[in-house]
mmCIF file of C-alpha atoms in Angstrom:
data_model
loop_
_atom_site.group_PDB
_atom_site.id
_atom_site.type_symbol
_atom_site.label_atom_id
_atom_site.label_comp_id
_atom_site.label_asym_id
_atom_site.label_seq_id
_atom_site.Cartn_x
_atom_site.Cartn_y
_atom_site.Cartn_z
ATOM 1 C CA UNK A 1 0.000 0.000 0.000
ATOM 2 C CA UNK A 2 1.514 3.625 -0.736
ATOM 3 C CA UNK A 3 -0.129 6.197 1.823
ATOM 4 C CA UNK A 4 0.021 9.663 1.248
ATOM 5 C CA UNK A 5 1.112 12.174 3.813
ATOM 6 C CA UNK A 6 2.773 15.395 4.887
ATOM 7 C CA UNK A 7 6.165 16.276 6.455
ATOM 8 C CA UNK A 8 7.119 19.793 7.672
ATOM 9 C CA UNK A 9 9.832 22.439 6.213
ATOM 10 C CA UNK A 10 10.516 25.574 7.317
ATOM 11 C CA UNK A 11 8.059 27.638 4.917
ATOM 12 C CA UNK A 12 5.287 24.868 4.513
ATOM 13 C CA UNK A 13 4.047 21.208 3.940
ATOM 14 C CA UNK A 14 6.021 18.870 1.762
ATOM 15 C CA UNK A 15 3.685 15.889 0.204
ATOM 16 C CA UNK A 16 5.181 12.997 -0.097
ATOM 17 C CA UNK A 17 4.247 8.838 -1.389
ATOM 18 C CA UNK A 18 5.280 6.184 1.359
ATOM 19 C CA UNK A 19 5.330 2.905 1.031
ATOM 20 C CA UNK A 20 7.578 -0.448 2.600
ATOM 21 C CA UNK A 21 8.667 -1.228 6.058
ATOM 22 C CA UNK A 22 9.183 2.365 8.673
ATOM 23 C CA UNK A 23 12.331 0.515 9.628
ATOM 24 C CA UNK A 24 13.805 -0.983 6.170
ATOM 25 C CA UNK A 25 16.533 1.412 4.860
ATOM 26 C CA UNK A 26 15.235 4.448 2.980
ATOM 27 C CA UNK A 27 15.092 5.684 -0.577
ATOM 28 C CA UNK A 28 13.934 8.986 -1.284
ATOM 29 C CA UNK A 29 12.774 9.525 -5.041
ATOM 30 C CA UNK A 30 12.559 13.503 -6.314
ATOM 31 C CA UNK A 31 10.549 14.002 -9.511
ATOM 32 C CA UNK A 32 11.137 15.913 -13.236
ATOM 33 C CA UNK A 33 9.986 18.738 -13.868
ATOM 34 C CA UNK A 34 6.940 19.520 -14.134
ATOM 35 C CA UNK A 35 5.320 16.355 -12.930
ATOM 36 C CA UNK A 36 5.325 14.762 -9.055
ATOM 37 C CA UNK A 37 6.566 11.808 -6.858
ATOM 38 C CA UNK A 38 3.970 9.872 -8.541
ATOM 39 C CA UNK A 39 5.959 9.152 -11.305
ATOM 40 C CA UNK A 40 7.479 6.621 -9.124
ATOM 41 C CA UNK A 41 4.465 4.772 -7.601
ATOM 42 C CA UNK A 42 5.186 1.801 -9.685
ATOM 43 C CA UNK A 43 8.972 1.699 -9.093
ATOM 44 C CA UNK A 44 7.915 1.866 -5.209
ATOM 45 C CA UNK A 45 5.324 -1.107 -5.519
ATOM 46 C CA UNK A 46 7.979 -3.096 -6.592
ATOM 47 C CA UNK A 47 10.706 -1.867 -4.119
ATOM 48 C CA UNK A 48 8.518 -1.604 -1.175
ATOM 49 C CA UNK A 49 9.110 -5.464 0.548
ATOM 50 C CA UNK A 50 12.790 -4.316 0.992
ATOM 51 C CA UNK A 51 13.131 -0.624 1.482
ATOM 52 C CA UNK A 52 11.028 2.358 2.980
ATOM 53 C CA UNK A 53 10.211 4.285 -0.410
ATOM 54 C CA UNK A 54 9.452 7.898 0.000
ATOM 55 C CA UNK A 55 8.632 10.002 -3.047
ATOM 56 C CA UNK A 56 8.589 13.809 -2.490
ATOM 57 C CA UNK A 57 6.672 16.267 -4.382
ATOM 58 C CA UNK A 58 9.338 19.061 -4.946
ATOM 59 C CA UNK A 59 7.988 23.117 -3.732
ATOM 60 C CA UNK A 60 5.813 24.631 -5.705
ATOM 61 C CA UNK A 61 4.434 20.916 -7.387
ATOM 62 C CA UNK A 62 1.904 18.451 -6.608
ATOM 63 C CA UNK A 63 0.643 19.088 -3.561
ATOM 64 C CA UNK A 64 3.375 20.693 -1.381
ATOM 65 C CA UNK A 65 3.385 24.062 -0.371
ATOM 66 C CA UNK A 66 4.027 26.786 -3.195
ATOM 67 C CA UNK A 67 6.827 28.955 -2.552
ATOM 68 C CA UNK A 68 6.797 32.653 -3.553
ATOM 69 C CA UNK A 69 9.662 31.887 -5.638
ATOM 70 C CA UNK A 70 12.066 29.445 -6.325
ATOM 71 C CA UNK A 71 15.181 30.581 -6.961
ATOM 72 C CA UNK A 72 17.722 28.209 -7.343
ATOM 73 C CA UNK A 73 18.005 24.074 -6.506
ATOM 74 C CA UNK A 74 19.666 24.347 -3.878
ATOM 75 C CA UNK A 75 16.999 25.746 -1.936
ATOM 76 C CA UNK A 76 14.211 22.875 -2.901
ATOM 77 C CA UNK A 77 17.617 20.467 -1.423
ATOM 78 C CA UNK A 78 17.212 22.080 1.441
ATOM 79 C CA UNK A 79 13.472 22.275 1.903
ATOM 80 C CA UNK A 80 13.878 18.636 0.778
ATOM 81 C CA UNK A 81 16.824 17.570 3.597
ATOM 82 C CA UNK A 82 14.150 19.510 6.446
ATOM 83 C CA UNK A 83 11.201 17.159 5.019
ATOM 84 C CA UNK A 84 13.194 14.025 6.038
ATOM 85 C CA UNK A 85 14.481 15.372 8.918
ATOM 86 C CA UNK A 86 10.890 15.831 10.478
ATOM 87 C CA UNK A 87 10.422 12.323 9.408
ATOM 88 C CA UNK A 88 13.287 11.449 11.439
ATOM 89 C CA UNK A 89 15.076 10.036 8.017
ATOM 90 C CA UNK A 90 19.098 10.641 8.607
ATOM 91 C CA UNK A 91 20.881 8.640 6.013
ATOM 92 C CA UNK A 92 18.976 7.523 2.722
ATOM 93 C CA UNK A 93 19.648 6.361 -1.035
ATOM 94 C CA UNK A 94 18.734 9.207 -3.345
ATOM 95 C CA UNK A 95 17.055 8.545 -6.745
ATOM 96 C CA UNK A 96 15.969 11.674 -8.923
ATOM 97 C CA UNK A 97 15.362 12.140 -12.440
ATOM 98 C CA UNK A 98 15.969 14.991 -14.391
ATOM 99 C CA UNK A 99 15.265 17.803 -12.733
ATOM 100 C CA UNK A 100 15.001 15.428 -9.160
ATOM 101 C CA UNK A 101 18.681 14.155 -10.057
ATOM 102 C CA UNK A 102 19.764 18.220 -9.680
ATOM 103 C CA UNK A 103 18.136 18.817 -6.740
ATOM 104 C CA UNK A 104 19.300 15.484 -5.565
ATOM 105 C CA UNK A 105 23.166 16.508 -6.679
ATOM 106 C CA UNK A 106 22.341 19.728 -4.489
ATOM 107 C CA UNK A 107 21.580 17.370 -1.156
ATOM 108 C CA UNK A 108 24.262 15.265 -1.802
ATOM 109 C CA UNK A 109 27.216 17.936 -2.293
ATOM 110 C CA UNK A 110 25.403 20.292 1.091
ATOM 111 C CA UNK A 111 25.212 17.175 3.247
ATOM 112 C CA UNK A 112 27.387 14.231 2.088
ATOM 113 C CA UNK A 113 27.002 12.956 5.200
ATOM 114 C CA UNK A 114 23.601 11.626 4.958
ATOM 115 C CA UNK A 115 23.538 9.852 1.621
ATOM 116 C CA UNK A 116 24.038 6.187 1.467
ATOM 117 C CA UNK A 117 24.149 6.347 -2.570
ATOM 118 C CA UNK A 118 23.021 8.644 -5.549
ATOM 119 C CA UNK A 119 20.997 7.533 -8.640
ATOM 120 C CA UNK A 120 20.219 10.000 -11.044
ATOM 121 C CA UNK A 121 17.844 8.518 -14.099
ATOM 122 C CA UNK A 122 19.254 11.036 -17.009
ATOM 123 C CA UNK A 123 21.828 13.467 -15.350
ATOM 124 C CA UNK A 124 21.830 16.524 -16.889
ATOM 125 C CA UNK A 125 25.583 17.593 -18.250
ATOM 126 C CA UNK A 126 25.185 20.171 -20.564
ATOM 127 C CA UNK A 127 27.876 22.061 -22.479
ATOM 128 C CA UNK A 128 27.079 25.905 -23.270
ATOM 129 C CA UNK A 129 25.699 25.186 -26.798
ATOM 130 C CA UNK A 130 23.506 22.323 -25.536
ATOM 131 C CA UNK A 131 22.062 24.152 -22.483
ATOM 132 C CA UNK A 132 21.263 27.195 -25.154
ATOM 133 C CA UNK A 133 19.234 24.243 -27.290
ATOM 134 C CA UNK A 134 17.293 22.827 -24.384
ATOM 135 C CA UNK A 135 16.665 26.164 -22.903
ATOM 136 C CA UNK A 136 14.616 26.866 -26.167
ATOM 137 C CA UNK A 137 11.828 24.292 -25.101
ATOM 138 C CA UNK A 138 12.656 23.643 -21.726
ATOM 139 C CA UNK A 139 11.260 27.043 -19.477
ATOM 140 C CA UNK A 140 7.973 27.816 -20.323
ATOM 141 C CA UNK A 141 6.753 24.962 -22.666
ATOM 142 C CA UNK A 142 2.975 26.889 -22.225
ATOM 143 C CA UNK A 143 1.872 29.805 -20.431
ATOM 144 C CA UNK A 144 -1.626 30.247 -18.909
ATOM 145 C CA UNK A 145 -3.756 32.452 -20.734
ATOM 146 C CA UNK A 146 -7.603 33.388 -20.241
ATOM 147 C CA UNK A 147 -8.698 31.915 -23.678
ATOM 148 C CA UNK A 148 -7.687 28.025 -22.408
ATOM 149 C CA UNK A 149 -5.415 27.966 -25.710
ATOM 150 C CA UNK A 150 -2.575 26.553 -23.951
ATOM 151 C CA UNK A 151 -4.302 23.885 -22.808
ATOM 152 C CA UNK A 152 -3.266 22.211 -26.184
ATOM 153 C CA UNK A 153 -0.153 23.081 -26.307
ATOM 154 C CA UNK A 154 0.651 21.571 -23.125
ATOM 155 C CA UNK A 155 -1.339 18.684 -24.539
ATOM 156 C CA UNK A 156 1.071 18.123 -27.285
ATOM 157 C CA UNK A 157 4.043 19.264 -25.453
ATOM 158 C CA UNK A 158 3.401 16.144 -23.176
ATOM 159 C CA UNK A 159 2.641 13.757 -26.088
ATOM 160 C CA UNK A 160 5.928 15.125 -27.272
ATOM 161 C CA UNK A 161 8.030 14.269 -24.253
ATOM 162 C CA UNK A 162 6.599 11.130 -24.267
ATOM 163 C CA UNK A 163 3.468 11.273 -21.816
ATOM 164 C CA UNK A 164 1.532 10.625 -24.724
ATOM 165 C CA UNK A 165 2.393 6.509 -24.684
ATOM 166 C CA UNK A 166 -1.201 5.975 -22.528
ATOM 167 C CA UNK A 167 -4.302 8.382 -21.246
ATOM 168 C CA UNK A 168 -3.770 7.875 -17.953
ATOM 169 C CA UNK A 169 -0.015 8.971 -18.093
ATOM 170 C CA UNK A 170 -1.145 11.895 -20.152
ATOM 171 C CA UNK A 171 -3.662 12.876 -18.262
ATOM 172 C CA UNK A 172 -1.833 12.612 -14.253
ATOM 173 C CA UNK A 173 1.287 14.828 -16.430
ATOM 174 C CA UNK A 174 -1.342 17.206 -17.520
ATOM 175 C CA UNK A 175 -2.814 17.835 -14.209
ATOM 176 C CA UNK A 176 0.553 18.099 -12.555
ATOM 177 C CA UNK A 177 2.015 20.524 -14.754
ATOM 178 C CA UNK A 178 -1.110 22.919 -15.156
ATOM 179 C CA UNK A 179 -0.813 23.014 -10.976
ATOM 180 C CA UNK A 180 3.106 23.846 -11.378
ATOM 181 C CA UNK A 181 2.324 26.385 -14.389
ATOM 182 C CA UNK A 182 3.702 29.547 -12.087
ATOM 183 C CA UNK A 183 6.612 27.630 -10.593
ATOM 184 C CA UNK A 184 7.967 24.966 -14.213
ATOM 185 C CA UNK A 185 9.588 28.201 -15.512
ATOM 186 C CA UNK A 186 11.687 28.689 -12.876
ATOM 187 C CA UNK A 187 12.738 25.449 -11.967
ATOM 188 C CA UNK A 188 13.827 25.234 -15.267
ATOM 189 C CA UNK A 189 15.650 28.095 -15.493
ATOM 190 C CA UNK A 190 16.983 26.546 -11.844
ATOM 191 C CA UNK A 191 18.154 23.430 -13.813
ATOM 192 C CA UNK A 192 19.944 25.737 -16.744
ATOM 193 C CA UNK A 193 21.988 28.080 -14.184
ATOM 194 C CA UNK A 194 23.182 25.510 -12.197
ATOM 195 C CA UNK A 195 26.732 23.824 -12.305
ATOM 196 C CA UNK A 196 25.619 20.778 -12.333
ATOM 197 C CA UNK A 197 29.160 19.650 -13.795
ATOM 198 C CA UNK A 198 30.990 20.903 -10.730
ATOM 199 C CA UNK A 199 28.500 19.211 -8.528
ATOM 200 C CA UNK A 200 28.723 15.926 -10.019
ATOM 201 C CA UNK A 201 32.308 15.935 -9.983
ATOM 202 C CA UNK A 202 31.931 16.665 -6.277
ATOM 203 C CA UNK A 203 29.619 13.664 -5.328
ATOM 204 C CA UNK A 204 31.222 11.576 -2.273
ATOM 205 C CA UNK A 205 28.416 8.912 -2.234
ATOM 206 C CA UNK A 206 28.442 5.755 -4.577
ATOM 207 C CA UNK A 207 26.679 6.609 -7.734
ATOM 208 C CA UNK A 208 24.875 5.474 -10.059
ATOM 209 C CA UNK A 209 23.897 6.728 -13.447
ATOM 210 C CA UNK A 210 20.275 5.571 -15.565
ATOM 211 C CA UNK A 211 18.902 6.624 -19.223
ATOM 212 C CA UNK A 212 17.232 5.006 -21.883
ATOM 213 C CA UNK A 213 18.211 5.147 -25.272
ATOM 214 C CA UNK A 214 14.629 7.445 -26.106
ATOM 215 C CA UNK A 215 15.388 9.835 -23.210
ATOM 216 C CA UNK A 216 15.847 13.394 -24.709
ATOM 217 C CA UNK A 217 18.925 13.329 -22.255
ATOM 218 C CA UNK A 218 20.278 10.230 -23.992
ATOM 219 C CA UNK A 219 23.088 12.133 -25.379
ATOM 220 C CA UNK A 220 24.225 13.573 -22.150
ATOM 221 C CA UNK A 221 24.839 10.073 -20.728
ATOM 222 C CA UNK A 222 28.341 8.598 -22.274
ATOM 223 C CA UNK A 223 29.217 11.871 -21.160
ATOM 224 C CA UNK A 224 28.382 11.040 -17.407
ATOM 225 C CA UNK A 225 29.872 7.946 -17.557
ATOM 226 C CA UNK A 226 33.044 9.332 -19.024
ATOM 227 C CA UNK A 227 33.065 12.337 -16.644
ATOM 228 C CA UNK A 228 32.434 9.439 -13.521
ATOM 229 C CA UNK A 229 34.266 6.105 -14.822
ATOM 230 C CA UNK A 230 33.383 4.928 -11.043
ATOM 231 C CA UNK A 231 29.747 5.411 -11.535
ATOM 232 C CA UNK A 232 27.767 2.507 -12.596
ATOM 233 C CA UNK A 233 25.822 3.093 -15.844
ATOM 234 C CA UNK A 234 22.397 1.408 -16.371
ATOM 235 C CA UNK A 235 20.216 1.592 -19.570
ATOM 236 C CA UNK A 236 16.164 1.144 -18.932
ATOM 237 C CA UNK A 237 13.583 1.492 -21.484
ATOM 238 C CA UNK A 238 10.719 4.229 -21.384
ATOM 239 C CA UNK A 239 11.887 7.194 -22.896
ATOM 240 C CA UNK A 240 11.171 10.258 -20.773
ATOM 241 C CA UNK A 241 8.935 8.430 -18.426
ATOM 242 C CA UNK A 242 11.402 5.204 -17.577
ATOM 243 C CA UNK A 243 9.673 5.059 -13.929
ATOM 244 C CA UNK A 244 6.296 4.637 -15.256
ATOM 245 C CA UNK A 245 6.458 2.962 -18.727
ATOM 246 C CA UNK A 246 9.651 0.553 -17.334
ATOM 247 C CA UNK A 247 9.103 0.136 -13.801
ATOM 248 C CA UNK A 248 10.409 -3.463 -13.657
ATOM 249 C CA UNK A 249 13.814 -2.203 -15.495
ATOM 250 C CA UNK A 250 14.267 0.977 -13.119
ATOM 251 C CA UNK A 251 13.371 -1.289 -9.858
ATOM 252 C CA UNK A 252 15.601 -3.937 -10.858
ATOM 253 C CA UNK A 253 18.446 -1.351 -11.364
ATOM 254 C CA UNK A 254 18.100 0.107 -8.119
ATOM 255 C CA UNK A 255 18.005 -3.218 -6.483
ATOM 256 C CA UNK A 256 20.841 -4.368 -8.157
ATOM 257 C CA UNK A 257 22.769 -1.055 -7.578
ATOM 258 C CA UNK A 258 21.712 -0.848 -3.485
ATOM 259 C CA UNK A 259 21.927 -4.292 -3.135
ATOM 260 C CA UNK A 260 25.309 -4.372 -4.091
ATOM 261 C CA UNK A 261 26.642 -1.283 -2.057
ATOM 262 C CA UNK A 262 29.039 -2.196 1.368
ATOM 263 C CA UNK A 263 25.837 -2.294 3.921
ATOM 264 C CA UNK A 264 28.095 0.527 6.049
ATOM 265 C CA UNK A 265 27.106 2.567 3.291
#
């Protein structure tokens, strides 16, 4: 069973998925933009007999608290690290994809301490030239307007990053992204200003990197692997949406990956 629930920062309520034992060791997922930590409901199904699965909805998405402004990653890390802290979570494995792996490289360079491992499911390492590229659909795919015309566009914008493989999918990412309509822009302008390079590099905790070969971040990953010859490297299926449409590929990684780790770590 995942239960829903609510865990405190210091500006508001962070929602959060839960599911597996209270006392199993813990794996916090954080979501893409501009959708919310029930991307990973299936992953934490299949996870859930061996590990205490909590799924955060990042500020300003799903149903946490909406910030007045969100200016950088570093700050949803830290709204993030005071969420688990009033659960009383100290060390956990990280998993976040996309925009959840930056936030997640944010956590784990501010408080190496407390994470057992990073997985990042298509880190973003961008040169100057590609950031300029994926800066030209990636802010402000749609912008509210009183007419309802950009409720198509975000339609197709979604059917274009791959939400549009089922109606269910499609419709949960359409409802998630019209409630984070104010606050997508700037997380990913967040994502584009950020040295993520310099924060990989700087990761202390084993690490683990995920794509799939339909990812629009597929071309980023030899990179990643290159940049991090320790990390391990795991290819999934399910395009933009591995979590949902490969659930059985991206729980078997983590298993695998966790599984595998020195159990001091």
């Amino acid at each position: 069973m995942i239960r829903r629930r609510f865990a405190d920062c210091r500006d508001g309520q962070i929602h959060l998925r839960e599911a597996g034992p209270v006392d199993a060791p813990v794996i916090a997922f954080f979501h893409q933009t501009a959708s919310s930590g029930a991307m990973f409901e299936a992953v934490m199904t299949r996870l859930a007999g061996w590990y205490r699965c909590l799924a955060f909805d990042t500020p300003g998405f799903g149903q946490s608290y909406q910030p007045t402004i969100l200016p950088d990653l570093a700050f949803a890390g830290v709204r993030l690290l005071e969420a688990l802290d009033d659960l009383g979570v100290e060390r956990f494995h990280a998993c976040g994809h996309h925009t959840g792996g930056c936030v997640a490289l944010e956590m784990a360079v501010a408080a190496p301490q407390r994470l057992r491992s990073l997985t990042l499911i298509g880190p973003v390492l961008v040169n100057d030239a590609e950031r300029a590229e994926y800066r030209k659909i990636f802010v402000r795919p749609f912008a509210a307007e009183e007419t309802g015309a950009f409720l198509q566009t975000a339609w197709d914008y979604l059917r274009m990053i791959g939400a549009g493989s089922g109606l269910d999918l499609h419709l949960r990412e359409m409802v998630d992204h019209l409630v984070a309509h104010r606050t997508m822009p700037q997380a990913f302008e967040a994502v584009w200003a950020q040295d993520t390079t310099a924060l990989y590099r700087a990761v202390e905790a084993p690490l683990h990197i995920v794509c799939s070969k339909d990812d629009v971040l597929w071309p980023l990953f030899e990179r990643a692997g290159q940049m991090r010859p320790d990390a391990r490297s795991t290819v999934v299926g399910g395009a933009d949406f591995q979590p949902d449409r490969d659930p059985d590929g991206v729980a078997a990684a983590l298993s695998a990956f966790i599984g595998g780790l020195d159990p001091g770590n």
